[in-house]
Amino acid sequence: MSRFLRAVNGRPVDCTPVWFMRQAGRYMPAYRKLREKHTLLDICRHPELACEVTMQPLQRFNFDAGIIFADILLPLQPMGVPFDFAQGEGPVIERPVRTSADVDGLRSEEIYADLAFVMDAIKLVCAELKGRLPLIGFAGAPFTLASYMIEGGGSRHYLRTKTMMYSEPHLWHRLMEKLSRVVGELLLAQHRAGAAVVQLFDSWVGCLSPGDYREFVLPHVTRIFDMLGSVPSIHFGTGNAELLPLMKQAGGRVIGLDWRIDLDVGWERLGHDVGVQGNLDPLVLFAPPAVIEQRVSDILRRADGRPGHIFNLGHGILPDTPEEHVKFAVDAVHRLSAGVPSTSAEARLGGR
Amino acid sequence: MSRFLRAVNGRPVDCTPVWFMRQAGRYMPAYRKLREKHTLLDICRHPELACEVTMQPLQRFNFDAGIIFADILLPLQPMGVPFDFAQGEGPVIERPVRTSADVDGLRSEEIYADLAFVMDAIKLVCAELKGRLPLIGFAGAPFTLASYMIEGGGSRHYLRTKTMMYSEPHLWHRLMEKLSRVVGELLLAQHRAGAAVVQLFDSWVGCLSPGDYREFVLPHVTRIFDMLGSVPSIHFGTGNAELLPLMKQAGGRVIGLDWRIDLDVGWERLGHDVGVQGNLDPLVLFAPPAVIEQRVSDILRRADGRPGHIFNLGHGILPDTPEEHVKFAVDAVHRLSAGVPSTSAEARLGGR
């Protein structure tokens, strides 16, 4: 069993497995070159292109897992909510979902069948990896998807989202029920297609209080993990460590930690019967290698060699991240967690 | 002693004092009317206008304290960093502070003397209040101000700010030392002018890990509270409850809580030897009165009548907040914390 899968299952490893959220992306010149000819959605919708982009970071860095190149918003179009990415900005949804009629009009059955290109891309990547590395499938969580649908794009305060939650709770729950079904089925389809592990991204759920999470999110995310059954899974959120115990309650063998909480404190709060993934601030990759090494080392020290830690960033890698710092960080995780003594980080980077 | 000051000092009160961050602002038609003729900075720089705006919410609602109308960025101009507010957007700083020469060029001595209009406005408000209500003075905290200076405006990832912290720590600390002096002196000047309590706003500090806070922020904020000595003070941050014990260590008689942590959990983590301020999600003010009442009641239940709780939002009130919901929430705090039995919230609002 691969190092990554062993960690997901809470088993001992020779050194800490590492992958980075958004590891295939704009910080890589190879990706930017491909984007000159294809839009992000084009790449998602053409399995050969999605496969090529998924493989790029695996050819360049010593990551312990791949993650299929896709976008959390892909289910929106077949649900009846078309969107596009505005130049240099986030997603723009043409007709946001705000009324009872809007929610009733959403398709939610077998949406994964309309996203067969994702499963096809997963099959291509698995064929290319030949079992050398495991592949991660993923989907956006219902709250995060609902916030895009309702706001019509990214949001700062989640005004319309929370207003629907507070003012029309029945409507909110109907929307979340539809989304949970779509997301659960999509994750299962990705697993059947070959994704060894699936990750649920609840990127924006940290804007909620614990009470709101419990009332408006927990039942729906719980349903998704119930659907997943024994499929190995990672449950990721950012921006509010107070939600961690509730996220664990909803499900996931491994819980993602952003950088706002010390890893040992977060793991303690969760309990050691789940794994943790994290928790380097993506901004640290802009720092000199000596600082990167110190931060990697600090996280590993806090993980204390306990089985079930997957090293990752606390959120997605940023577009301007220097590629050579990514390589340095990934190698530092392996080197430092295997207990190999460290020489000067600066010298090693210089000698690459 | 006023209800608000008693609570700041941890003494028992007849009912829980309440004020709202940004209680003077765009959600009030009276304020919007004034803004048709004057820019935000015009109002700040003219004591009669700042006084008028400060008084507006005190005339309309039963708040237990006023807060002087000003802006956390006011010290930037006299420090040598001019800025303006772009139409409908955030602040734009003409020449961001990024190099060693930029930091060396910053003025930091007696900046408060260039902001005499703030102290003049405080004096006008105090004269008008005649001791009926206490007035709060405030300033932005060094991290938050540094982030604006370095990024050149608002920021999502704090890329340049964190890069300076990680890559040029000596430069970062020099900048923070200058800012702490400016902020400490400004808060003291506001207190001398009549502000009974001062609040330090570290609005964006929640983007930091506890380790980064300890290394890059704590020593500077500690210096500010040392300068304040026995001046009654509130220390406010958002977005990362893991920082609360460190913020307490830095100083402040009362610590602000946003809505991401339950009030009882946050207070327990801080220890009951400091007060807490918070912690209603500003978005709840968009909900129907019955929901507002339920949320106010939940916070009061978690505070458990313990001396030292000041009711507030978890962050500033939003521009489109319905005025009548503000009135409802403020009155609900008083009514519910005084133990008066509640009748139907909807009926009461309807009958106003």
mmCIF file of N, CA and C in Angstrom, chain B residues 210-325:
data_model
loop_
_atom_site.group_PDB
_atom_site.id
_atom_site.type_symbol
_atom_site.label_atom_id
_atom_site.label_comp_id
_atom_site.label_asym_id
_atom_site.label_seq_id
_atom_site.Cartn_x
_atom_site.Cartn_y
_atom_site.Cartn_z
ATOM 1 N N PRO B 210 -0.662 31.036 15.112
ATOM 2 C CA PRO B 210 -0.258 31.430 16.471
ATOM 3 C C PRO B 210 1.253 31.700 16.562
ATOM 4 N N GLY B 211 2.055 30.889 15.889
ATOM 5 C CA GLY B 211 3.505 31.087 15.931
ATOM 6 C C GLY B 211 3.915 32.420 15.325
ATOM 7 N N ASP B 212 3.301 32.771 14.195
ATOM 8 C CA ASP B 212 3.610 34.051 13.561
ATOM 9 C C ASP B 212 3.164 35.214 14.443
ATOM 10 N N TYR B 213 1.992 35.077 15.058
ATOM 11 C CA TYR B 213 1.514 36.140 15.942
ATOM 12 C C TYR B 213 2.518 36.357 17.066
ATOM 13 N N ARG B 214 2.945 35.248 17.663
ATOM 14 C CA ARG B 214 3.856 35.339 18.804
ATOM 15 C C ARG B 214 5.150 36.046 18.414
ATOM 16 N N GLU B 215 5.659 35.720 17.241
ATOM 17 C CA GLU B 215 6.964 36.250 16.824
ATOM 18 C C GLU B 215 6.866 37.657 16.229
ATOM 19 N N PHE B 216 5.839 37.908 15.437
ATOM 20 C CA PHE B 216 5.832 39.129 14.631
ATOM 21 C C PHE B 216 4.869 40.215 15.117
ATOM 22 N N VAL B 217 3.980 39.876 16.020
ATOM 23 C CA VAL B 217 2.957 40.851 16.432
ATOM 24 C C VAL B 217 2.965 41.097 17.944
ATOM 25 N N LEU B 218 2.980 40.015 18.700
ATOM 26 C CA LEU B 218 2.841 40.103 20.158
ATOM 27 C C LEU B 218 3.742 41.148 20.824
ATOM 28 N N PRO B 219 5.052 41.201 20.509
ATOM 29 C CA PRO B 219 5.905 42.164 21.230
ATOM 30 C C PRO B 219 5.454 43.611 20.992
ATOM 31 N N HIS B 220 4.946 43.880 19.800
ATOM 32 C CA HIS B 220 4.581 45.255 19.456
ATOM 33 C C HIS B 220 3.260 45.656 20.101
ATOM 34 N N VAL B 221 2.306 44.749 20.082
ATOM 35 C CA VAL B 221 1.020 45.066 20.703
ATOM 36 C C VAL B 221 1.191 45.160 22.224
ATOM 37 N N THR B 222 2.072 44.332 22.764
ATOM 38 C CA THR B 222 2.370 44.411 24.196
ATOM 39 C C THR B 222 2.881 45.802 24.560
ATOM 40 N N ARG B 223 3.750 46.351 23.708
ATOM 41 C CA ARG B 223 4.302 47.682 23.971
ATOM 42 C C ARG B 223 3.188 48.726 24.016
ATOM 43 N N ILE B 224 2.205 48.601 23.129
ATOM 44 C CA ILE B 224 1.090 49.555 23.119
ATOM 45 C C ILE B 224 0.326 49.496 24.445
ATOM 46 N N PHE B 225 0.004 48.289 24.894
ATOM 47 C CA PHE B 225 -0.762 48.188 26.141
ATOM 48 C C PHE B 225 0.087 48.613 27.344
ATOM 49 N N ASP B 226 1.393 48.425 27.253
ATOM 50 C CA ASP B 226 2.269 48.966 28.304
ATOM 51 C C ASP B 226 2.172 50.492 28.343
ATOM 52 N N MET B 227 2.180 51.107 27.159
ATOM 53 C CA MET B 227 2.045 52.561 27.099
ATOM 54 C C MET B 227 0.708 53.006 27.684
ATOM 55 N N LEU B 228 -0.335 52.222 27.455
ATOM 56 C CA LEU B 228 -1.674 52.604 27.914
ATOM 57 C C LEU B 228 -1.806 52.533 29.435
ATOM 58 N N GLY B 229 -0.985 51.696 30.057
ATOM 59 C CA GLY B 229 -1.032 51.610 31.515
ATOM 60 C C GLY B 229 -2.428 51.303 32.009
ATOM 61 N N SER B 230 -2.991 52.195 32.829
ATOM 62 C CA SER B 230 -4.290 51.905 33.450
ATOM 63 C C SER B 230 -5.476 52.404 32.622
ATOM 64 N N VAL B 231 -5.233 52.879 31.411
ATOM 65 C CA VAL B 231 -6.349 53.330 30.572
ATOM 66 C C VAL B 231 -7.229 52.121 30.227
ATOM 67 N N PRO B 232 -8.542 52.196 30.480
ATOM 68 C CA PRO B 232 -9.419 51.057 30.164
ATOM 69 C C PRO B 232 -9.393 50.764 28.657
ATOM 70 N N SER B 233 -9.201 49.497 28.311
ATOM 71 C CA SER B 233 -8.951 49.178 26.905
ATOM 72 C C SER B 233 -9.616 47.884 26.474
ATOM 73 N N ILE B 234 -9.942 47.849 25.182
ATOM 74 C CA ILE B 234 -10.532 46.671 24.542
ATOM 75 C C ILE B 234 -9.606 46.257 23.407
ATOM 76 N N HIS B 235 -9.332 44.983 23.306
ATOM 77 C CA HIS B 235 -8.409 44.469 22.294
ATOM 78 C C HIS B 235 -9.204 43.553 21.373
ATOM 79 N N PHE B 236 -9.326 43.974 20.119
ATOM 80 C CA PHE B 236 -10.231 43.294 19.192
ATOM 81 C C PHE B 236 -9.491 42.725 17.992
ATOM 82 N N GLY B 237 -9.802 41.508 17.633
ATOM 83 C CA GLY B 237 -9.309 40.882 16.402
ATOM 84 C C GLY B 237 -10.415 40.016 15.831
ATOM 85 N N THR B 238 -10.231 39.500 14.618
ATOM 86 C CA THR B 238 -11.226 38.584 14.045
ATOM 87 C C THR B 238 -10.525 37.457 13.309
ATOM 88 N N GLY B 239 -11.259 36.405 13.074
ATOM 89 C CA GLY B 239 -10.835 35.392 12.110
ATOM 90 C C GLY B 239 -9.926 34.310 12.628
ATOM 91 N N ASN B 240 -9.563 34.339 13.902
ATOM 92 C CA ASN B 240 -8.734 33.252 14.400
ATOM 93 C C ASN B 240 -8.773 33.177 15.928
ATOM 94 N N ALA B 241 -9.682 32.370 16.426
ATOM 95 C CA ALA B 241 -9.868 32.259 17.871
ATOM 96 C C ALA B 241 -8.656 31.643 18.562
ATOM 97 N N GLU B 242 -7.769 31.006 17.786
ATOM 98 C CA GLU B 242 -6.553 30.432 18.381
ATOM 99 C C GLU B 242 -5.640 31.517 18.933
ATOM 100 N N LEU B 243 -5.829 32.743 18.451
ATOM 101 C CA LEU B 243 -4.969 33.840 18.903
ATOM 102 C C LEU B 243 -5.435 34.446 20.222
ATOM 103 N N LEU B 244 -6.637 34.099 20.670
ATOM 104 C CA LEU B 244 -7.218 34.791 21.828
ATOM 105 C C LEU B 244 -6.302 34.809 23.059
ATOM 106 N N PRO B 245 -5.723 33.673 23.454
ATOM 107 C CA PRO B 245 -4.858 33.731 24.647
ATOM 108 C C PRO B 245 -3.623 34.618 24.430
ATOM 109 N N LEU B 246 -3.126 34.663 23.208
ATOM 110 C CA LEU B 246 -1.969 35.519 22.915
ATOM 111 C C LEU B 246 -2.374 36.991 22.926
ATOM 112 N N MET B 247 -3.567 37.273 22.433
ATOM 113 C CA MET B 247 -4.053 38.655 22.469
ATOM 114 C C MET B 247 -4.241 39.105 23.921
ATOM 115 N N LYS B 248 -4.740 38.215 24.751
ATOM 116 C CA LYS B 248 -4.868 38.543 26.176
ATOM 117 C C LYS B 248 -3.490 38.825 26.775
ATOM 118 N N GLN B 249 -2.533 37.989 26.424
ATOM 119 C CA GLN B 249 -1.169 38.176 26.921
ATOM 120 C C GLN B 249 -0.623 39.549 26.507
ATOM 121 N N ALA B 250 -0.951 39.987 25.287
ATOM 122 C CA ALA B 250 -0.486 41.301 24.814
ATOM 123 C C ALA B 250 -1.131 42.428 25.616
ATOM 124 N N GLY B 251 -2.380 42.260 25.993
ATOM 125 C CA GLY B 251 -3.026 43.276 26.816
ATOM 126 C C GLY B 251 -4.458 43.570 26.443
ATOM 127 N N GLY B 252 -5.112 44.339 27.302
ATOM 128 C CA GLY B 252 -6.515 44.684 27.103
ATOM 129 C C GLY B 252 -7.349 44.153 28.262
ATOM 130 N N ARG B 253 -8.209 45.034 28.817
ATOM 131 C CA ARG B 253 -9.073 44.569 29.909
ATOM 132 C C ARG B 253 -10.184 43.691 29.380
ATOM 133 N N VAL B 254 -10.550 43.968 28.116
ATOM 134 C CA VAL B 254 -11.633 43.219 27.469
ATOM 135 C C VAL B 254 -11.097 42.730 26.130
ATOM 136 N N ILE B 255 -11.411 41.489 25.768
ATOM 137 C CA ILE B 255 -10.957 40.930 24.499
ATOM 138 C C ILE B 255 -12.175 40.724 23.593
ATOM 139 N N GLY B 256 -12.061 41.162 22.346
ATOM 140 C CA GLY B 256 -13.160 41.013 21.391
ATOM 141 C C GLY B 256 -13.211 39.606 20.814
ATOM 142 N N LEU B 257 -14.423 39.085 20.683
ATOM 143 C CA LEU B 257 -14.631 37.769 20.069
ATOM 144 C C LEU B 257 -15.457 37.968 18.806
ATOM 145 N N ASP B 258 -15.043 37.384 17.675
ATOM 146 C CA ASP B 258 -15.972 37.398 16.549
ATOM 147 C C ASP B 258 -17.007 36.293 16.776
ATOM 148 N N TRP B 259 -17.765 35.921 15.747
ATOM 149 C CA TRP B 259 -18.862 34.962 15.936
ATOM 150 C C TRP B 259 -18.439 33.516 15.668
ATOM 151 N N ARG B 260 -17.156 33.322 15.314
ATOM 152 C CA ARG B 260 -16.743 31.970 14.913
ATOM 153 C C ARG B 260 -16.505 31.052 16.100
ATOM 154 N N ILE B 261 -16.537 31.607 17.294
ATOM 155 C CA ILE B 261 -16.370 30.784 18.491
ATOM 156 C C ILE B 261 -17.527 31.082 19.430
ATOM 157 N N ASP B 262 -18.044 30.033 20.079
ATOM 158 C CA ASP B 262 -19.110 30.253 21.061
ATOM 159 C C ASP B 262 -18.551 31.084 22.211
ATOM 160 N N LEU B 263 -19.355 32.054 22.685
ATOM 161 C CA LEU B 263 -18.846 32.997 23.686
ATOM 162 C C LEU B 263 -18.332 32.298 24.938
ATOM 163 N N ASP B 264 -19.045 31.285 25.395
ATOM 164 C CA ASP B 264 -18.600 30.610 26.630
ATOM 165 C C ASP B 264 -17.277 29.875 26.407
ATOM 166 N N VAL B 265 -17.122 29.285 25.232
ATOM 167 C CA VAL B 265 -15.869 28.576 24.921
ATOM 168 C C VAL B 265 -14.709 29.576 24.842
ATOM 169 N N GLY B 266 -14.953 30.698 24.185
ATOM 170 C CA GLY B 266 -13.909 31.718 24.052
ATOM 171 C C GLY B 266 -13.510 32.306 25.404
ATOM 172 N N TRP B 267 -14.511 32.589 26.219
ATOM 173 C CA TRP B 267 -14.232 33.198 27.539
ATOM 174 C C TRP B 267 -13.471 32.221 28.428
ATOM 175 N N GLU B 268 -13.886 30.947 28.344
ATOM 176 C CA GLU B 268 -13.206 29.894 29.100
ATOM 177 C C GLU B 268 -11.734 29.807 28.665
ATOM 178 N N ARG B 269 -11.515 29.876 27.350
ATOM 179 C CA ARG B 269 -10.141 29.743 26.841
ATOM 180 C C ARG B 269 -9.289 30.938 27.264
ATOM 181 N N LEU B 270 -9.930 32.119 27.337
ATOM 182 C CA LEU B 270 -9.213 33.326 27.754
ATOM 183 C C LEU B 270 -8.956 33.339 29.260
ATOM 184 N N GLY B 271 -9.875 32.756 29.995
ATOM 185 C CA GLY B 271 -9.864 32.903 31.454
ATOM 186 C C GLY B 271 -10.825 34.016 31.840
ATOM 187 N N HIS B 272 -11.456 33.871 32.996
ATOM 188 C CA HIS B 272 -12.485 34.840 33.383
ATOM 189 C C HIS B 272 -11.913 36.075 34.069
ATOM 190 N N ASP B 273 -10.587 36.196 34.076
ATOM 191 C CA ASP B 273 -9.994 37.413 34.635
ATOM 192 C C ASP B 273 -9.906 38.547 33.610
ATOM 193 N N VAL B 274 -10.382 38.327 32.383
ATOM 194 C CA VAL B 274 -10.590 39.444 31.449
ATOM 195 C C VAL B 274 -12.053 39.443 31.030
ATOM 196 N N GLY B 275 -12.501 40.582 30.545
ATOM 197 C CA GLY B 275 -13.848 40.668 30.008
ATOM 198 C C GLY B 275 -13.871 40.235 28.551
ATOM 199 N N VAL B 276 -15.069 40.034 28.012
ATOM 200 C CA VAL B 276 -15.196 39.718 26.587
ATOM 201 C C VAL B 276 -16.240 40.618 25.948
ATOM 202 N N GLN B 277 -16.010 40.922 24.679
ATOM 203 C CA GLN B 277 -16.943 41.741 23.912
ATOM 204 C C GLN B 277 -17.353 40.954 22.672
ATOM 205 N N GLY B 278 -18.654 40.880 22.418
ATOM 206 C CA GLY B 278 -19.127 40.177 21.236
ATOM 207 C C GLY B 278 -20.472 39.534 21.517
ATOM 208 N N ASN B 279 -20.889 38.529 20.745
ATOM 209 C CA ASN B 279 -20.212 38.061 19.564
ATOM 210 C C ASN B 279 -21.218 37.655 18.505
ATOM 211 N N LEU B 280 -22.139 38.581 18.206
ATOM 212 C CA LEU B 280 -23.195 38.319 17.216
ATOM 213 C C LEU B 280 -22.660 38.480 15.791
ATOM 214 N N ASP B 281 -22.923 37.485 14.947
ATOM 215 C CA ASP B 281 -22.599 37.600 13.518
ATOM 216 C C ASP B 281 -23.362 38.797 12.930
ATOM 217 N N PRO B 282 -22.672 39.775 12.328
ATOM 218 C CA PRO B 282 -23.362 40.952 11.783
ATOM 219 C C PRO B 282 -24.455 40.576 10.786
ATOM 220 N N LEU B 283 -24.325 39.406 10.179
ATOM 221 C CA LEU B 283 -25.316 38.963 9.203
ATOM 222 C C LEU B 283 -26.646 38.604 9.854
ATOM 223 N N VAL B 284 -26.628 38.312 11.153
ATOM 224 C CA VAL B 284 -27.870 37.971 11.853
ATOM 225 C C VAL B 284 -28.822 39.171 11.843
ATOM 226 N N LEU B 285 -28.270 40.374 11.729
ATOM 227 C CA LEU B 285 -29.129 41.569 11.705
ATOM 228 C C LEU B 285 -29.958 41.657 10.424
ATOM 229 N N PHE B 286 -29.668 40.792 9.444
ATOM 230 C CA PHE B 286 -30.493 40.739 8.233
ATOM 231 C C PHE B 286 -31.635 39.729 8.384
ATOM 232 N N ALA B 287 -31.616 38.975 9.465
ATOM 233 C CA ALA B 287 -32.614 37.921 9.682
ATOM 234 C C ALA B 287 -33.884 38.507 10.297
ATOM 235 N N PRO B 288 -34.974 37.740 10.293
ATOM 236 C CA PRO B 288 -36.207 38.207 10.945
ATOM 237 C C PRO B 288 -35.986 38.394 12.453
ATOM 238 N N PRO B 289 -36.741 39.296 13.067
ATOM 239 C CA PRO B 289 -36.573 39.595 14.495
ATOM 240 C C PRO B 289 -36.588 38.357 15.397
ATOM 241 N N ALA B 290 -37.407 37.368 15.070
ATOM 242 C CA ALA B 290 -37.459 36.178 15.932
ATOM 243 C C ALA B 290 -36.097 35.478 15.959
ATOM 244 N N VAL B 291 -35.421 35.476 14.813
ATOM 245 C CA VAL B 291 -34.091 34.857 14.745
ATOM 246 C C VAL B 291 -33.079 35.720 15.505
ATOM 247 N N ILE B 292 -33.176 37.039 15.339
ATOM 248 C CA ILE B 292 -32.286 37.947 16.071
ATOM 249 C C ILE B 292 -32.446 37.718 17.571
ATOM 250 N N GLU B 293 -33.688 37.661 18.004
ATOM 251 C CA GLU B 293 -33.946 37.472 19.437
ATOM 252 C C GLU B 293 -33.334 36.169 19.940
ATOM 253 N N GLN B 294 -33.490 35.125 19.154
ATOM 254 C CA GLN B 294 -32.972 33.810 19.557
ATOM 255 C C GLN B 294 -31.447 33.862 19.663
ATOM 256 N N ARG B 295 -30.788 34.544 18.723
ATOM 257 C CA ARG B 295 -29.326 34.618 18.741
ATOM 258 C C ARG B 295 -28.811 35.494 19.889
ATOM 259 N N VAL B 296 -29.484 36.607 20.117
ATOM 260 C CA VAL B 296 -29.106 37.471 21.247
ATOM 261 C C VAL B 296 -29.236 36.680 22.545
ATOM 262 N N SER B 297 -30.348 35.975 22.645
ATOM 263 C CA SER B 297 -30.617 35.193 23.849
ATOM 264 C C SER B 297 -29.556 34.114 24.054
ATOM 265 N N ASP B 298 -29.133 33.471 22.974
ATOM 266 C CA ASP B 298 -28.111 32.417 23.067
ATOM 267 C C ASP B 298 -26.785 32.986 23.582
ATOM 268 N N ILE B 299 -26.410 34.162 23.078
ATOM 269 C CA ILE B 299 -25.151 34.779 23.525
ATOM 270 C C ILE B 299 -25.244 35.154 25.005
ATOM 271 N N LEU B 300 -26.375 35.726 25.401
ATOM 272 C CA LEU B 300 -26.539 36.114 26.809
ATOM 273 C C LEU B 300 -26.522 34.885 27.716
ATOM 274 N N ARG B 301 -27.123 33.792 27.248
ATOM 275 C CA ARG B 301 -27.119 32.548 28.020
ATOM 276 C C ARG B 301 -25.683 32.053 28.207
ATOM 277 N N ARG B 302 -24.880 32.159 27.146
ATOM 278 C CA ARG B 302 -23.490 31.705 27.231
ATOM 279 C C ARG B 302 -22.655 32.632 28.136
ATOM 280 N N ALA B 303 -23.007 33.921 28.165
ATOM 281 C CA ALA B 303 -22.294 34.848 29.056
ATOM 282 C C ALA B 303 -22.696 34.593 30.511
ATOM 283 N N ASP B 304 -23.902 34.064 30.706
ATOM 284 C CA ASP B 304 -24.333 33.565 32.004
ATOM 285 C C ASP B 304 -24.342 34.645 33.083
ATOM 286 N N GLY B 305 -24.589 35.898 32.690
ATOM 287 C CA GLY B 305 -24.671 36.981 33.668
ATOM 288 C C GLY B 305 -23.355 37.318 34.348
ATOM 289 N N ARG B 306 -22.283 36.762 33.852
ATOM 290 C CA ARG B 306 -20.973 36.993 34.449
ATOM 291 C C ARG B 306 -20.534 38.448 34.200
ATOM 292 N N PRO B 307 -20.068 39.166 35.203
ATOM 293 C CA PRO B 307 -19.630 40.546 34.972
ATOM 294 C C PRO B 307 -18.470 40.578 33.969
ATOM 295 N N GLY B 308 -18.470 41.606 33.098
ATOM 296 C CA GLY B 308 -17.377 41.735 32.142
ATOM 297 C C GLY B 308 -17.766 41.421 30.720
ATOM 298 N N HIS B 309 -19.071 41.181 30.470
ATOM 299 C CA HIS B 309 -19.501 40.972 29.088
ATOM 300 C C HIS B 309 -20.085 42.255 28.519
ATOM 301 N N ILE B 310 -19.537 42.673 27.371
ATOM 302 C CA ILE B 310 -20.103 43.783 26.605
ATOM 303 C C ILE B 310 -20.665 43.191 25.335
ATOM 304 N N PHE B 311 -21.945 43.400 25.090
ATOM 305 C CA PHE B 311 -22.560 42.855 23.881
ATOM 306 C C PHE B 311 -22.145 43.693 22.679
ATOM 307 N N ASN B 312 -21.800 43.009 21.582
ATOM 308 C CA ASN B 312 -21.417 43.689 20.356
ATOM 309 C C ASN B 312 -21.573 42.700 19.215
ATOM 310 N N LEU B 313 -21.366 43.196 18.000
ATOM 311 C CA LEU B 313 -21.254 42.304 16.854
ATOM 312 C C LEU B 313 -19.849 41.704 16.859
ATOM 313 N N GLY B 314 -19.674 40.660 16.065
ATOM 314 C CA GLY B 314 -18.350 40.059 15.954
ATOM 315 C C GLY B 314 -17.431 40.830 15.028
ATOM 316 N N HIS B 315 -17.999 41.713 14.222
ATOM 317 C CA HIS B 315 -17.234 42.614 13.362
ATOM 318 C C HIS B 315 -18.164 43.787 13.035
ATOM 319 N N GLY B 316 -17.736 44.706 12.203
ATOM 320 C CA GLY B 316 -18.521 45.918 11.967
ATOM 321 C C GLY B 316 -19.873 45.647 11.317
ATOM 322 N N ILE B 317 -20.815 46.510 11.619
ATOM 323 C CA ILE B 317 -22.157 46.437 11.037
ATOM 324 C C ILE B 317 -22.046 46.680 9.529
ATOM 325 N N LEU B 318 -22.828 45.959 8.733
ATOM 326 C CA LEU B 318 -22.725 46.074 7.270
ATOM 327 C C LEU B 318 -23.642 47.163 6.726
ATOM 328 N N PRO B 319 -23.256 47.760 5.600
ATOM 329 C CA PRO B 319 -23.967 48.926 5.060
ATOM 330 C C PRO B 319 -25.459 48.733 4.837
ATOM 331 N N ASP B 320 -25.898 47.542 4.400
ATOM 332 C CA ASP B 320 -27.316 47.375 4.071
ATOM 333 C C ASP B 320 -28.164 46.868 5.239
ATOM 334 N N THR B 321 -27.597 46.845 6.430
ATOM 335 C CA THR B 321 -28.328 46.362 7.598
ATOM 336 C C THR B 321 -29.580 47.212 7.835
ATOM 337 N N PRO B 322 -30.748 46.573 8.022
ATOM 338 C CA PRO B 322 -31.969 47.356 8.282
ATOM 339 C C PRO B 322 -31.883 48.056 9.645
ATOM 340 N N GLU B 323 -32.109 49.357 9.628
ATOM 341 C CA GLU B 323 -32.024 50.156 10.853
ATOM 342 C C GLU B 323 -32.930 49.626 11.959
ATOM 343 N N GLU B 324 -34.131 49.195 11.573
ATOM 344 C CA GLU B 324 -35.083 48.768 12.607
ATOM 345 C C GLU B 324 -34.636 47.457 13.265
ATOM 346 N N HIS B 325 -33.816 46.674 12.550
ATOM 347 C CA HIS B 325 -33.289 45.460 13.168
ATOM 348 C C HIS B 325 -32.186 45.789 14.181
#
